[in-house]
Coordinates of C-alpha atoms and ligand atoms in Angstrom, one line a residue:
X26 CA 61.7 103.1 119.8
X27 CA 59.5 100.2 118.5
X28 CA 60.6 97.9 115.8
X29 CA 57.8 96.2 113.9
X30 CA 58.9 92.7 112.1
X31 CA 56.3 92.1 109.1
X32 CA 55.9 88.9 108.0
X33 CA 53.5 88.0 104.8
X34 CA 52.0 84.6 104.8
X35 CA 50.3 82.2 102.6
X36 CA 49.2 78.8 103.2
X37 CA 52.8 78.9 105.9
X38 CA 51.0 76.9 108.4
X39 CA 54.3 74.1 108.0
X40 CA 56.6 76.9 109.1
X41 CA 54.7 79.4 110.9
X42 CA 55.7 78.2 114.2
X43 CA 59.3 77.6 113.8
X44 CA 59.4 81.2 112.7
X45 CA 57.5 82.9 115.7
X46 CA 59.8 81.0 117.6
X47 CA 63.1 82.1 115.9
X48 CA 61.6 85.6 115.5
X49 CA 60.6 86.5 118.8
X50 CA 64.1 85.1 120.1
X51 CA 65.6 88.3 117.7
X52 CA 62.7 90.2 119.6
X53 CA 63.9 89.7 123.0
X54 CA 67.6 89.9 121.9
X55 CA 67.1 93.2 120.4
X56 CA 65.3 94.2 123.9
X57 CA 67.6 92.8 126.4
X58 CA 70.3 94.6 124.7
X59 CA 68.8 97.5 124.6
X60 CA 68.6 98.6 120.9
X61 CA 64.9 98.7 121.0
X62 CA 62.1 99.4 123.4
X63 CA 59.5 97.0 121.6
X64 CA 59.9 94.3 119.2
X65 CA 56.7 93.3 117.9
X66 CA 56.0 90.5 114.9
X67 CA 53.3 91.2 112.5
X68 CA 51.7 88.4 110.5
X69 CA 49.8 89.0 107.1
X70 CA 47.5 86.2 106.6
X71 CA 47.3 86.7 102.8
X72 CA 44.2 84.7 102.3
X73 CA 45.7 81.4 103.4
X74 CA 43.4 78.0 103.1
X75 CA 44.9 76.3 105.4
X76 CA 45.5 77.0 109.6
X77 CA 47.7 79.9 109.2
X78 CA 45.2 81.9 110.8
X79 CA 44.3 79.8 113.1
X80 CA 48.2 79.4 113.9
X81 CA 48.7 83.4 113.9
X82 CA 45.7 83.4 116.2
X83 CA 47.6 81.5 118.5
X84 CA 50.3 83.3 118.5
X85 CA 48.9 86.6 119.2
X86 CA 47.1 84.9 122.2
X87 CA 50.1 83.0 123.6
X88 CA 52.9 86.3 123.1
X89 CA 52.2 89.8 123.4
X90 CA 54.7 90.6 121.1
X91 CA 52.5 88.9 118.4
X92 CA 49.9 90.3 116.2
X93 CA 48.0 89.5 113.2
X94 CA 46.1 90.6 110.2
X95 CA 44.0 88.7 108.3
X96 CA 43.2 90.2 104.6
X97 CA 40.2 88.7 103.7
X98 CA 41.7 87.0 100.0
X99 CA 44.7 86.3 98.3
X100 CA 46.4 89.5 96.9
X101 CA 50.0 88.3 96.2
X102 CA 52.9 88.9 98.0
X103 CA 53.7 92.8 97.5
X104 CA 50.2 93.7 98.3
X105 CA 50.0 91.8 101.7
X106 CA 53.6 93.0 102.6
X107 CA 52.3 96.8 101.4
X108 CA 49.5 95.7 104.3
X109 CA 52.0 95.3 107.1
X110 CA 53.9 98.1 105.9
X111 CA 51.0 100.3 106.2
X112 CA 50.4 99.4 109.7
X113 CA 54.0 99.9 110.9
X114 CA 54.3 103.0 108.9
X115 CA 51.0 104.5 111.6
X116 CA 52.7 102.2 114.4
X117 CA 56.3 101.7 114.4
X118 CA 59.9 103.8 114.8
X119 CA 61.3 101.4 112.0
X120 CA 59.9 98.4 110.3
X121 CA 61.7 95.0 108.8
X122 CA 60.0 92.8 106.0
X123 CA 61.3 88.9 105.9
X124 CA 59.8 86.1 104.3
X125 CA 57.1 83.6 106.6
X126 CA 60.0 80.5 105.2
X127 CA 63.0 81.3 107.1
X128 CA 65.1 81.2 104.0
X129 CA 66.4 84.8 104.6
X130 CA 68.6 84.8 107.9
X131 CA 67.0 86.1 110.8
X132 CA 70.2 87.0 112.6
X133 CA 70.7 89.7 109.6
X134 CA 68.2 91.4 111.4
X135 CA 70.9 93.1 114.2
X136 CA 73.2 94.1 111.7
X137 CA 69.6 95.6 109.9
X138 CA 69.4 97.3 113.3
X139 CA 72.6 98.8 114.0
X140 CA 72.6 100.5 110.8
X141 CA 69.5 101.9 111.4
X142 CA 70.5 103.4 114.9
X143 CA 73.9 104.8 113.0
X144 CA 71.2 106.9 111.2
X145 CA 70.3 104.5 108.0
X146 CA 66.9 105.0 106.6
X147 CA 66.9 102.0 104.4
X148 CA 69.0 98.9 104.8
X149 CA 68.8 96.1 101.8
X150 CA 69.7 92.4 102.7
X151 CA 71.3 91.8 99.7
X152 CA 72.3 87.8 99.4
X153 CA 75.8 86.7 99.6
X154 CA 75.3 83.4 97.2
X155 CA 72.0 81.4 95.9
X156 CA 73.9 78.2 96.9
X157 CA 70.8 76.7 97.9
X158 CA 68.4 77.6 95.1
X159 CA 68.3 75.9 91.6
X160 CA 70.5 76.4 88.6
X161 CA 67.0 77.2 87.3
X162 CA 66.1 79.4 89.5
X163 CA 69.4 81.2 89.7
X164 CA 69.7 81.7 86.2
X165 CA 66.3 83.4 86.1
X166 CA 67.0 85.4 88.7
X167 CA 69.9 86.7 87.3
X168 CA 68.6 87.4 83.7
X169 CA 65.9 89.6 85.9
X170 CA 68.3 91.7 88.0
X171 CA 70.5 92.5 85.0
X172 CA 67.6 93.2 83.0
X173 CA 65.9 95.0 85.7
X174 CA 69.2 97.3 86.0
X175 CA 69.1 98.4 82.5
X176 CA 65.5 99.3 82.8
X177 CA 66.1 101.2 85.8
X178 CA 69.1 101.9 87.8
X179 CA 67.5 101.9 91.2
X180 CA 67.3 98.3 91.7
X181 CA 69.6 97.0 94.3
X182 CA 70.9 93.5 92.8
X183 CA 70.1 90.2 94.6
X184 CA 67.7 92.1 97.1
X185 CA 64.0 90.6 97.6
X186 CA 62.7 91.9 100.0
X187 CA 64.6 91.7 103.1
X188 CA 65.1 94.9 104.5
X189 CA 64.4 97.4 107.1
X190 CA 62.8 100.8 106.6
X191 CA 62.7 104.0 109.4
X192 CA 59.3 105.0 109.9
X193 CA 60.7 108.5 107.4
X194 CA 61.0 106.1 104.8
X195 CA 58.1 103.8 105.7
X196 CA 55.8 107.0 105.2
X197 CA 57.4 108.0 102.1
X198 CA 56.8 105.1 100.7
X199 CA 52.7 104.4 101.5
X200 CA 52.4 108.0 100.3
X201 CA 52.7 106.0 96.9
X202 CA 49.5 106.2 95.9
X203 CA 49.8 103.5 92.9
X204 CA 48.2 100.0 92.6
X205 CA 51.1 98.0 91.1
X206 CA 53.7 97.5 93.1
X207 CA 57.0 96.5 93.2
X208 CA 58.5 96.9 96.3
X209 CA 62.0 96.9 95.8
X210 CA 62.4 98.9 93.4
X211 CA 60.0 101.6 94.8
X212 CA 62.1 101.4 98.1
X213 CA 65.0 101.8 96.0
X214 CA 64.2 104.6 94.4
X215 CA 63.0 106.8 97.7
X216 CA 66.3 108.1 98.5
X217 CA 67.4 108.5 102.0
X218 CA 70.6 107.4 103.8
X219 CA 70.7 103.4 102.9
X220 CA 73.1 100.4 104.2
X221 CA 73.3 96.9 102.9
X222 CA 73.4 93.6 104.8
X223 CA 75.0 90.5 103.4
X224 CA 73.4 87.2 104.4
X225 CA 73.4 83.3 103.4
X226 CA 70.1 82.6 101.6
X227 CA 69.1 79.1 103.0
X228 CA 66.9 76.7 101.9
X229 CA 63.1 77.0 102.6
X230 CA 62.8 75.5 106.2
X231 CA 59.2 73.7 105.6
X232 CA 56.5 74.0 102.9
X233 CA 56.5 74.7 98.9
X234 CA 57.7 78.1 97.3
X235 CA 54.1 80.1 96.6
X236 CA 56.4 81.5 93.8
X237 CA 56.0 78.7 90.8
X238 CA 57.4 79.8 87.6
X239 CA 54.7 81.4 86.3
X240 CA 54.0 83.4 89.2
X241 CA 57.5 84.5 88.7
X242 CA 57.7 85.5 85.2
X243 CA 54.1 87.5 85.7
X244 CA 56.2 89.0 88.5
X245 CA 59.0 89.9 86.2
X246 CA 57.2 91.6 83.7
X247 CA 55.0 93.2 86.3
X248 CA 58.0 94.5 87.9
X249 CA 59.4 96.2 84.6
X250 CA 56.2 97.6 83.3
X251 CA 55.2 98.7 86.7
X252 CA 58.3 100.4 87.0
X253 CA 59.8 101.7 83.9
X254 CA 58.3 103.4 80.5
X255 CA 62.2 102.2 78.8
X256 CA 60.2 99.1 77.0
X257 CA 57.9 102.1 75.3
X258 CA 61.0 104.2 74.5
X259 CA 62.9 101.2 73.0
X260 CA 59.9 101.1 70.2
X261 CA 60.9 104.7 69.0
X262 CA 64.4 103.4 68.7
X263 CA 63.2 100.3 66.7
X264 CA 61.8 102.8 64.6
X265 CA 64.6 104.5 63.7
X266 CA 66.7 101.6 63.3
X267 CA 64.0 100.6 60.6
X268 CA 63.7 104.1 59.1
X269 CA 67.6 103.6 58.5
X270 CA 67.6 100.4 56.9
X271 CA 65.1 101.7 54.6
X272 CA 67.3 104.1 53.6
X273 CA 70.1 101.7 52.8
X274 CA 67.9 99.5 50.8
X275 CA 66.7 102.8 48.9
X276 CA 70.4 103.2 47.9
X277 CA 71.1 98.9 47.5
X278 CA 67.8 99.1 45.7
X279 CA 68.4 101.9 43.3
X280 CA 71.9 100.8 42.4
X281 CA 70.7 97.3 42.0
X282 CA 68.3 99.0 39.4
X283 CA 70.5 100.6 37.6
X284 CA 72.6 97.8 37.1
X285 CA 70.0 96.2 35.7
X286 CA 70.2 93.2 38.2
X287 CA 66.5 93.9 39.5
X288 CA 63.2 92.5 38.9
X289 CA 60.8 95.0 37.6
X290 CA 58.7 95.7 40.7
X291 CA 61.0 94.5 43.1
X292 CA 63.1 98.1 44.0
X293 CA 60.0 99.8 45.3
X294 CA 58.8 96.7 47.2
X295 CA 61.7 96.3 48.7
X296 CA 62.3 100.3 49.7
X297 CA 58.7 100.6 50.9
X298 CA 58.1 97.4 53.4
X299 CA 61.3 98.8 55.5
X300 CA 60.1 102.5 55.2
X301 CA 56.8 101.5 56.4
X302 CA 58.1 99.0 58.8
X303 CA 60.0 102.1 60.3
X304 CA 57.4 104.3 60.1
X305 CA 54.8 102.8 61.7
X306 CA 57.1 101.5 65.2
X307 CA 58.6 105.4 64.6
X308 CA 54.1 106.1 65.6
X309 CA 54.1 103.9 67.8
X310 CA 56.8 104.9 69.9
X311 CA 55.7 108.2 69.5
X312 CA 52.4 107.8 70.8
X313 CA 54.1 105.5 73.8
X314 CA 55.9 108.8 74.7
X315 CA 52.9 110.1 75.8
X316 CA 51.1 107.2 76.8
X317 CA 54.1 106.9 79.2
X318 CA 53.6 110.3 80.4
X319 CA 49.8 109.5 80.9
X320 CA 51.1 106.4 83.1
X321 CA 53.4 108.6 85.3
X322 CA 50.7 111.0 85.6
X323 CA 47.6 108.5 87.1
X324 CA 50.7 107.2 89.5
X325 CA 50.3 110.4 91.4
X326 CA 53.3 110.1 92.8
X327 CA 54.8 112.5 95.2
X328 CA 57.4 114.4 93.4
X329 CA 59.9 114.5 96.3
X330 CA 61.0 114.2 99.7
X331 CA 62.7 116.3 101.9
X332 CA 66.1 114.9 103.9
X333 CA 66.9 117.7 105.7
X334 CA 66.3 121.5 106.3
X335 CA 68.8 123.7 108.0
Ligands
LIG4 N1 53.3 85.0 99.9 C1 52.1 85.8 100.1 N2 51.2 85.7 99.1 C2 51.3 85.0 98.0 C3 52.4 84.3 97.8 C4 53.4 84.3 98.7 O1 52.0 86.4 101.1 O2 50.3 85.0 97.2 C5 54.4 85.0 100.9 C6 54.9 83.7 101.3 O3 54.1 83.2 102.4 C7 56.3 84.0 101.8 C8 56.7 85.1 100.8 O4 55.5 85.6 100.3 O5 56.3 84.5 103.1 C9 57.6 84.6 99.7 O6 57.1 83.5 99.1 P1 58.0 82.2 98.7 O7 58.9 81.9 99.8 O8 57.0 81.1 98.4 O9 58.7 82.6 97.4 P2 60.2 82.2 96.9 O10 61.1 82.4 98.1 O11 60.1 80.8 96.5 O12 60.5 83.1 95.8
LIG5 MG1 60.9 81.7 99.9

């Protein structure tokens, strides 16, 4: 059995060697004990500017356990992890995807590992507390997984994307043919037998986050658009919300009239901004119905995948 331990990277080259070394310690752990034939690190150089490379290169040369890929510009962090994934999906018996800045625990990874010889497919490091991140950044954080929920129930909360996948699930999941990604909520919805891992989130050991704020918010919306056609379905309910407060102004309006407490010309103003108003998100939604159709269509997904078959 081979396990494969995928590592993206950008610009890491403050942390890079404090996390072959801590790595490659779990590597030989996992060996000596037995749990695993081959432990194996794989770095994806996302288009670093600075030594990464160079340090990966290193590495690879100094520990056979080592390797490196170097994609040749920046994609962002789910596309250079899809990279890895790729590779240990052809390569490895199972496959676990940490962060290059040592905030997500490494020892997590046996835990990752015995539930994956008890015959897991998936197992999510979920974090136990964001102690060590800002109020800021918590805050956000949880606005998104809450949001996130309600637009899909898949999402596992407080996972990144620490986890481990079996080589099953690692196959299912590059048979996902789509260019957006976003990883951990495709994982979650796969299926299979899944555990969860609880870990301390520490602090980032060296280095800047390559996630500033805006880089997080365009992930945010990427992640809900990219995974969910609720935003489109909302509009039709807008719609109808609209359609119906037309109708009570129609009534308000027509009373008022006969009352004689309206202005000439005000009733049918009144009645026909709301009924157009509703009308026109009622079109919209409607035509995001299909257009939402048409986006699950060009995702070519596969439309299952088989467990088991007595
Ligand atoms: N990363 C990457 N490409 C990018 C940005 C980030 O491969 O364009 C990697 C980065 O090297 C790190 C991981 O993605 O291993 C998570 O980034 P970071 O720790 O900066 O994000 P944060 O933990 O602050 O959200
Ligand atoms: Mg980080």
């Amino acid at each position: 059995m081979k396990l494969l331990i995928v590592v993206p990277c950008y610009n890491e080259e403050a942390v890079l060697a404090e996390t072959t070394r801590r790595l490659l310690s779990v590597a030989g752990q996992l060996t000596a004990q037995g749990k695993v034939d081959e432990a194996g690190i794989l770095y994806v150089d996302d288009g670093s500017r600075d030594r990464t490379w160079q340090l990966v290169q290193q590495a690879a040369a100094a520990h056979k356990q080592v390797g490196g890929l170097k994609l040749a510009h920046n994609v962002g962090h789910q596309q250079a992890l899809w990279a890895g994934l790729e590779v240990a999906a052809a390569e490895a018996d199972a496959a676990v995807s940490i962060d290059a800045d040592l905030q997500d625990d490494v020892q997590a990874i046996f835990q990752m590992v015995d539930h994956w010889l008890e015959g897991a497919d998936i197992v999510f490091g979920v974090r136990r507390e964001r102690k060590t991140d800002t109020v800021f950044k918590r805050t956000t954080a949880l606005a998104f997984y809450s949001l996130m929920r309600r637009m899909n129930g898949d999402m596992v909360y407080n996972h990144a994307d620490f986890r481990l996948m079996s080589r099953r699930a690692l196959q299912a999941l590059v048979s996902f043919p789509e260019r957006n990604l976003f990883l951990r909520g495709m994982v979650a919805s796969l299926g299979f037998p899944t555990a969860t891992v609880y870990y301390d989130r520490s602090e980032r050991f060296a280095g800047e986050s390559k996630y500033p704020f805006g880089k997080m918010l365009s992930f945010a919306i990427d992640g809900i658009t990219s995974f969910s056609v609720r935003p489109l379905q909302y509009i039709s309910l807008l719609g109808l919300l609209f359609m119906f407060i037309s109708f009570c102004a129609i009534i308000y309006g027509v009373c008022a009239y006969f009352e004689g407490r309206a202005i000439a010309g005000w009733t049918s103003l009144l009645v026909s901004l709301w009924f157009i108003g509703g009308a026109l998100l009622l079109a919209c939604g409607i035509i995001g119905e299909y257009v939402g159709k048409i986006y699950k269509e060009v995702k070519r997904r596969p439309r299952y995948f088989v467990e088991q078959r007595v």
